[in-house]
Amino acid sequence: MGGDTAKELDEDTISILSIAQIGVTPILGHRYHLYKRKDGTYFISLIEPEEWNSEKQPDAFEEFVISLESAGDNKWRPV
């Protein structure tokens, strides 16, 4: 990926992103959030971790993984 190593994703995160479900078309420069479900699958959402309503959606996700910014062409940067 090149550039500042502090702004690069590790190999594990890159692998997860390649299989993560995303329900929107990423917009360049916008912030997204990667989550893991209880069934072990991953998904990308616009919803920030603190915005989830845990009372109405207690099983929305098991683990927040990382916040990302779309860098275009299916590439991501950590934020």
Short mmCIF file of N, CA, C and O in Angstrom, two decimals:
data_model
loop_
_atom_site.label_atom_id
_atom_site.label_comp_id
_atom_site.label_asym_id
_atom_site.label_seq_id
_atom_site.Cartn_x
_atom_site.Cartn_y
_atom_site.Cartn_z
N MET A 1 0.81 -1.20 0.00
CA MET A 1 0.00 0.00 0.00
C MET A 1 0.85 1.26 0.00
O MET A 1 0.42 2.28 -0.44
N GLY A 2 2.01 1.21 0.60
CA GLY A 2 2.91 2.37 0.60
C GLY A 2 2.44 3.43 1.57
O GLY A 2 1.39 3.35 2.17
N GLY A 3 3.25 4.47 1.72
CA GLY A 3 2.86 5.58 2.59
C GLY A 3 3.27 5.33 4.01
O GLY A 3 4.05 4.46 4.34
N ASP A 4 2.70 6.12 4.89
CA ASP A 4 2.98 6.06 6.32
C ASP A 4 2.49 4.73 6.89
O ASP A 4 1.32 4.41 6.80
N THR A 5 3.40 3.96 7.50
CA THR A 5 3.01 2.64 8.01
C THR A 5 1.96 2.74 9.10
O THR A 5 1.20 1.81 9.31
N ALA A 6 1.87 3.86 9.79
CA ALA A 6 0.84 4.04 10.82
C ALA A 6 -0.55 4.09 10.19
O ALA A 6 -1.54 3.89 10.85
N LYS A 7 -0.62 4.37 8.90
CA LYS A 7 -1.90 4.48 8.21
C LYS A 7 -2.21 3.25 7.35
O LYS A 7 -3.07 3.27 6.52
N GLU A 8 -1.45 2.18 7.51
CA GLU A 8 -1.67 0.97 6.73
C GLU A 8 -2.37 -0.10 7.57
O GLU A 8 -2.23 -0.13 8.79
N LEU A 9 -3.09 -0.96 6.90
CA LEU A 9 -3.79 -2.06 7.57
C LEU A 9 -2.88 -3.27 7.65
O LEU A 9 -2.09 -3.52 6.75
N ASP A 10 -3.04 -4.06 8.71
CA ASP A 10 -2.26 -5.30 8.81
C ASP A 10 -2.89 -6.37 7.92
O ASP A 10 -4.01 -6.23 7.45
N GLU A 11 -2.14 -7.42 7.68
CA GLU A 11 -2.58 -8.49 6.77
C GLU A 11 -3.90 -9.14 7.21
O GLU A 11 -4.73 -9.46 6.38
N ASP A 12 -4.07 -9.33 8.51
CA ASP A 12 -5.31 -9.95 9.01
C ASP A 12 -6.52 -9.08 8.67
O ASP A 12 -7.55 -9.59 8.23
N THR A 13 -6.40 -7.77 8.87
CA THR A 13 -7.51 -6.87 8.58
C THR A 13 -7.80 -6.84 7.08
O THR A 13 -8.95 -6.84 6.67
N ILE A 14 -6.77 -6.85 6.26
CA ILE A 14 -6.95 -6.88 4.81
C ILE A 14 -7.71 -8.14 4.40
O ILE A 14 -8.62 -8.08 3.58
N SER A 15 -7.36 -9.28 4.99
CA SER A 15 -8.06 -10.53 4.69
C SER A 15 -9.52 -10.46 5.10
O SER A 15 -10.40 -10.91 4.36
N ILE A 16 -9.78 -9.91 6.28
CA ILE A 16 -11.16 -9.78 6.76
C ILE A 16 -11.96 -8.89 5.82
O ILE A 16 -13.09 -9.19 5.46
N LEU A 17 -11.38 -7.77 5.40
CA LEU A 17 -12.08 -6.84 4.52
C LEU A 17 -12.44 -7.48 3.19
O LEU A 17 -13.46 -7.16 2.59
N SER A 18 -11.62 -8.42 2.73
CA SER A 18 -11.89 -9.07 1.44
C SER A 18 -13.14 -9.94 1.49
O SER A 18 -13.74 -10.22 0.44
N ILE A 19 -13.55 -10.37 2.68
CA ILE A 19 -14.74 -11.22 2.81
C ILE A 19 -15.90 -10.53 3.53
O ILE A 19 -16.98 -11.10 3.65
N ALA A 20 -15.68 -9.33 4.03
CA ALA A 20 -16.72 -8.62 4.80
C ALA A 20 -17.89 -8.24 3.91
O ALA A 20 -17.71 -7.88 2.75
N GLN A 21 -19.08 -8.31 4.48
CA GLN A 21 -20.28 -7.89 3.77
C GLN A 21 -20.41 -6.38 3.90
O GLN A 21 -20.22 -5.83 4.98
N ILE A 22 -20.74 -5.74 2.80
CA ILE A 22 -20.96 -4.30 2.83
C ILE A 22 -22.24 -4.00 2.06
O ILE A 22 -22.41 -4.43 0.93
N GLY A 23 -23.16 -3.32 2.73
CA GLY A 23 -24.48 -3.07 2.15
C GLY A 23 -24.59 -1.73 1.44
O GLY A 23 -25.67 -1.38 1.00
N VAL A 24 -23.51 -0.99 1.34
CA VAL A 24 -23.52 0.30 0.66
C VAL A 24 -22.32 0.37 -0.28
O VAL A 24 -21.37 -0.39 -0.14
N THR A 25 -22.38 1.29 -1.23
CA THR A 25 -21.22 1.54 -2.08
C THR A 25 -20.34 2.54 -1.36
O THR A 25 -20.78 3.66 -1.07
N PRO A 26 -19.11 2.15 -1.01
CA PRO A 26 -18.24 3.06 -0.27
C PRO A 26 -17.96 4.34 -1.05
O PRO A 26 -17.73 4.31 -2.25
N ILE A 27 -18.01 5.46 -0.36
CA ILE A 27 -17.72 6.76 -0.94
C ILE A 27 -16.34 7.19 -0.50
O ILE A 27 -16.02 7.14 0.69
N LEU A 28 -15.52 7.57 -1.45
CA LEU A 28 -14.15 7.98 -1.20
C LEU A 28 -14.08 9.00 -0.07
O LEU A 28 -14.79 9.99 -0.07
N GLY A 29 -13.25 8.70 0.93
CA GLY A 29 -13.04 9.61 2.04
C GLY A 29 -14.04 9.51 3.18
O GLY A 29 -13.86 10.15 4.21
N HIS A 30 -15.08 8.71 3.03
CA HIS A 30 -16.07 8.57 4.10
C HIS A 30 -15.62 7.53 5.11
O HIS A 30 -14.89 6.60 4.78
N ARG A 31 -16.08 7.68 6.34
CA ARG A 31 -15.71 6.76 7.42
C ARG A 31 -16.73 5.64 7.55
O ARG A 31 -17.94 5.85 7.50
N TYR A 32 -16.19 4.42 7.72
CA TYR A 32 -17.00 3.21 7.89
C TYR A 32 -16.44 2.43 9.08
O TYR A 32 -15.35 2.73 9.56
N HIS A 33 -17.19 1.42 9.52
CA HIS A 33 -16.79 0.67 10.71
C HIS A 33 -16.95 -0.82 10.43
O HIS A 33 -17.98 -1.26 9.91
N LEU A 34 -15.93 -1.57 10.80
CA LEU A 34 -15.90 -3.01 10.59
C LEU A 34 -16.29 -3.72 11.88
O LEU A 34 -15.73 -3.42 12.94
N TYR A 35 -17.24 -4.65 11.76
CA TYR A 35 -17.74 -5.39 12.92
C TYR A 35 -17.69 -6.88 12.65
O TYR A 35 -17.74 -7.32 11.50
N LYS A 36 -17.65 -7.65 13.73
CA LYS A 36 -17.74 -9.11 13.66
C LYS A 36 -19.05 -9.53 14.31
O LYS A 36 -19.39 -9.08 15.41
N ARG A 37 -19.80 -10.40 13.62
CA ARG A 37 -21.04 -10.94 14.17
C ARG A 37 -20.74 -12.16 15.05
O ARG A 37 -19.65 -12.73 14.98
N LYS A 38 -21.73 -12.57 15.82
CA LYS A 38 -21.57 -13.75 16.68
C LYS A 38 -21.33 -15.02 15.88
O LYS A 38 -20.71 -15.95 16.36
N ASP A 39 -21.81 -15.05 14.62
CA ASP A 39 -21.61 -16.25 13.79
C ASP A 39 -20.24 -16.27 13.11
O ASP A 39 -19.95 -17.17 12.33
N GLY A 40 -19.41 -15.26 13.40
CA GLY A 40 -18.06 -15.22 12.85
C GLY A 40 -17.92 -14.47 11.54
O GLY A 40 -16.81 -14.30 11.03
N THR A 41 -19.04 -14.01 10.96
CA THR A 41 -18.96 -13.23 9.73
C THR A 41 -18.68 -11.77 10.07
O THR A 41 -18.87 -11.33 11.21
N TYR A 42 -18.23 -11.03 9.07
CA TYR A 42 -17.88 -9.63 9.25
C TYR A 42 -18.74 -8.76 8.36
O TYR A 42 -19.18 -9.19 7.29
N PHE A 43 -18.97 -7.52 8.79
CA PHE A 43 -19.70 -6.57 7.96
C PHE A 43 -19.18 -5.16 8.19
O PHE A 43 -18.60 -4.85 9.23
N ILE A 44 -19.37 -4.32 7.17
CA ILE A 44 -18.96 -2.92 7.22
C ILE A 44 -20.22 -2.08 7.28
O ILE A 44 -21.18 -2.31 6.55
N SER A 45 -20.23 -1.10 8.17
CA SER A 45 -21.40 -0.26 8.38
C SER A 45 -21.02 1.21 8.51
O SER A 45 -19.90 1.54 8.90
N LEU A 46 -21.97 2.06 8.20
CA LEU A 46 -21.80 3.50 8.43
C LEU A 46 -22.02 3.84 9.91
O LEU A 46 -21.60 4.90 10.37
N ILE A 47 -22.68 2.96 10.63
CA ILE A 47 -23.05 3.23 12.03
C ILE A 47 -21.84 3.07 12.94
O ILE A 47 -21.18 2.04 12.93
N GLU A 48 -21.57 4.12 13.72
CA GLU A 48 -20.45 4.09 14.66
C GLU A 48 -20.81 3.21 15.85
O GLU A 48 -21.98 3.05 16.19
N PRO A 49 -19.79 2.62 16.50
CA PRO A 49 -20.06 1.70 17.61
C PRO A 49 -20.99 2.26 18.69
O PRO A 49 -21.89 1.57 19.16
N GLU A 50 -20.81 3.52 19.06
CA GLU A 50 -21.62 4.10 20.13
C GLU A 50 -23.03 4.49 19.67
O GLU A 50 -23.88 4.82 20.50
N GLU A 51 -23.30 4.41 18.37
CA GLU A 51 -24.63 4.76 17.85
C GLU A 51 -25.60 3.58 17.84
O GLU A 51 -26.80 3.78 17.65
N TRP A 52 -25.11 2.36 18.01
CA TRP A 52 -26.00 1.20 18.01
C TRP A 52 -26.90 1.26 19.23
O TRP A 52 -26.47 1.57 20.33
N ASN A 53 -28.16 0.93 19.06
CA ASN A 53 -29.11 0.87 20.16
C ASN A 53 -29.09 -0.55 20.72
O ASN A 53 -29.70 -1.45 20.17
N SER A 54 -28.35 -0.73 21.81
CA SER A 54 -28.17 -2.08 22.36
C SER A 54 -29.47 -2.68 22.91
O SER A 54 -29.59 -3.90 23.02
N GLU A 55 -30.45 -1.84 23.23
CA GLU A 55 -31.73 -2.37 23.70
C GLU A 55 -32.54 -2.94 22.54
O GLU A 55 -33.14 -3.99 22.66
N LYS A 56 -32.56 -2.23 21.41
CA LYS A 56 -33.34 -2.67 20.26
C LYS A 56 -32.59 -3.67 19.39
O LYS A 56 -33.20 -4.47 18.69
N GLN A 57 -31.26 -3.60 19.40
CA GLN A 57 -30.44 -4.49 18.58
C GLN A 57 -29.32 -5.11 19.40
O GLN A 57 -28.14 -4.89 19.14
N PRO A 58 -29.66 -5.91 20.40
CA PRO A 58 -28.63 -6.46 21.29
C PRO A 58 -27.65 -7.40 20.58
O PRO A 58 -26.53 -7.59 21.03
N ASP A 59 -28.08 -7.98 19.46
CA ASP A 59 -27.22 -8.92 18.74
C ASP A 59 -26.71 -8.35 17.43
O ASP A 59 -26.34 -9.09 16.52
N ALA A 60 -26.68 -7.02 17.30
CA ALA A 60 -26.25 -6.39 16.05
C ALA A 60 -24.83 -6.82 15.69
O ALA A 60 -24.53 -7.08 14.53
N PHE A 61 -23.96 -6.88 16.68
CA PHE A 61 -22.59 -7.33 16.45
C PHE A 61 -22.00 -7.83 17.75
O PHE A 61 -22.45 -7.48 18.83
N GLU A 62 -20.97 -8.66 17.62
CA GLU A 62 -20.29 -9.18 18.78
C GLU A 62 -19.07 -8.32 19.14
O GLU A 62 -18.78 -8.10 20.30
N GLU A 63 -18.38 -7.84 18.09
CA GLU A 63 -17.14 -7.13 18.32
C GLU A 63 -16.94 -6.02 17.28
O GLU A 63 -17.14 -6.24 16.09
N PHE A 64 -16.58 -4.84 17.74
CA PHE A 64 -16.15 -3.78 16.85
C PHE A 64 -14.68 -4.03 16.54
O PHE A 64 -13.89 -4.28 17.44
N VAL A 65 -14.30 -4.00 15.26
CA VAL A 65 -12.93 -4.32 14.86
C VAL A 65 -12.09 -3.07 14.63
O VAL A 65 -11.05 -2.89 15.26
N ILE A 66 -12.54 -2.18 13.72
CA ILE A 66 -11.74 -1.01 13.36
C ILE A 66 -12.60 -0.02 12.58
O ILE A 66 -13.54 -0.41 11.91
N SER A 67 -12.26 1.27 12.68
CA SER A 67 -12.87 2.29 11.84
C SER A 67 -11.96 2.51 10.64
O SER A 67 -10.73 2.49 10.77
N LEU A 68 -12.60 2.71 9.49
CA LEU A 68 -11.87 2.79 8.23
C LEU A 68 -12.36 3.97 7.40
O LEU A 68 -13.48 4.43 7.58
N GLU A 69 -11.53 4.37 6.46
CA GLU A 69 -11.91 5.37 5.49
C GLU A 69 -11.75 4.75 4.11
O GLU A 69 -10.74 4.09 3.85
N SER A 70 -12.73 4.97 3.25
CA SER A 70 -12.63 4.44 1.89
C SER A 70 -11.55 5.21 1.13
O SER A 70 -11.55 6.43 1.09
N ALA A 71 -10.62 4.44 0.53
CA ALA A 71 -9.53 5.04 -0.24
C ALA A 71 -9.72 4.75 -1.73
O ALA A 71 -8.81 4.95 -2.52
N GLY A 72 -10.90 4.26 -2.12
CA GLY A 72 -11.21 3.97 -3.52
C GLY A 72 -10.70 2.61 -3.96
O GLY A 72 -9.83 2.03 -3.35
N ASP A 73 -11.27 2.10 -5.04
CA ASP A 73 -10.87 0.82 -5.62
C ASP A 73 -10.77 -0.31 -4.61
O ASP A 73 -9.80 -1.06 -4.58
N ASN A 74 -11.76 -0.43 -3.73
CA ASN A 74 -11.81 -1.47 -2.70
C ASN A 74 -10.62 -1.41 -1.76
O ASN A 74 -10.19 -2.43 -1.20
N LYS A 75 -10.05 -0.25 -1.56
CA LYS A 75 -8.94 -0.06 -0.62
C LYS A 75 -9.43 0.76 0.56
O LYS A 75 -10.32 1.60 0.42
N TRP A 76 -8.82 0.51 1.70
CA TRP A 76 -9.23 1.14 2.95
C TRP A 76 -8.03 1.64 3.72
O TRP A 76 -6.95 1.05 3.63
N ARG A 77 -8.23 2.69 4.52
CA ARG A 77 -7.22 3.22 5.44
C ARG A 77 -7.82 3.22 6.84
O ARG A 77 -8.98 3.57 7.01
N PRO A 78 -7.02 2.85 7.84
CA PRO A 78 -7.52 2.96 9.23
C PRO A 78 -7.62 4.42 9.63
O PRO A 78 -6.86 5.26 9.16
N VAL A 79 -8.62 4.73 10.47
CA VAL A 79 -8.76 6.10 10.99
C VAL A 79 -8.87 6.08 12.49
O VAL A 79 -9.11 5.06 13.10
#
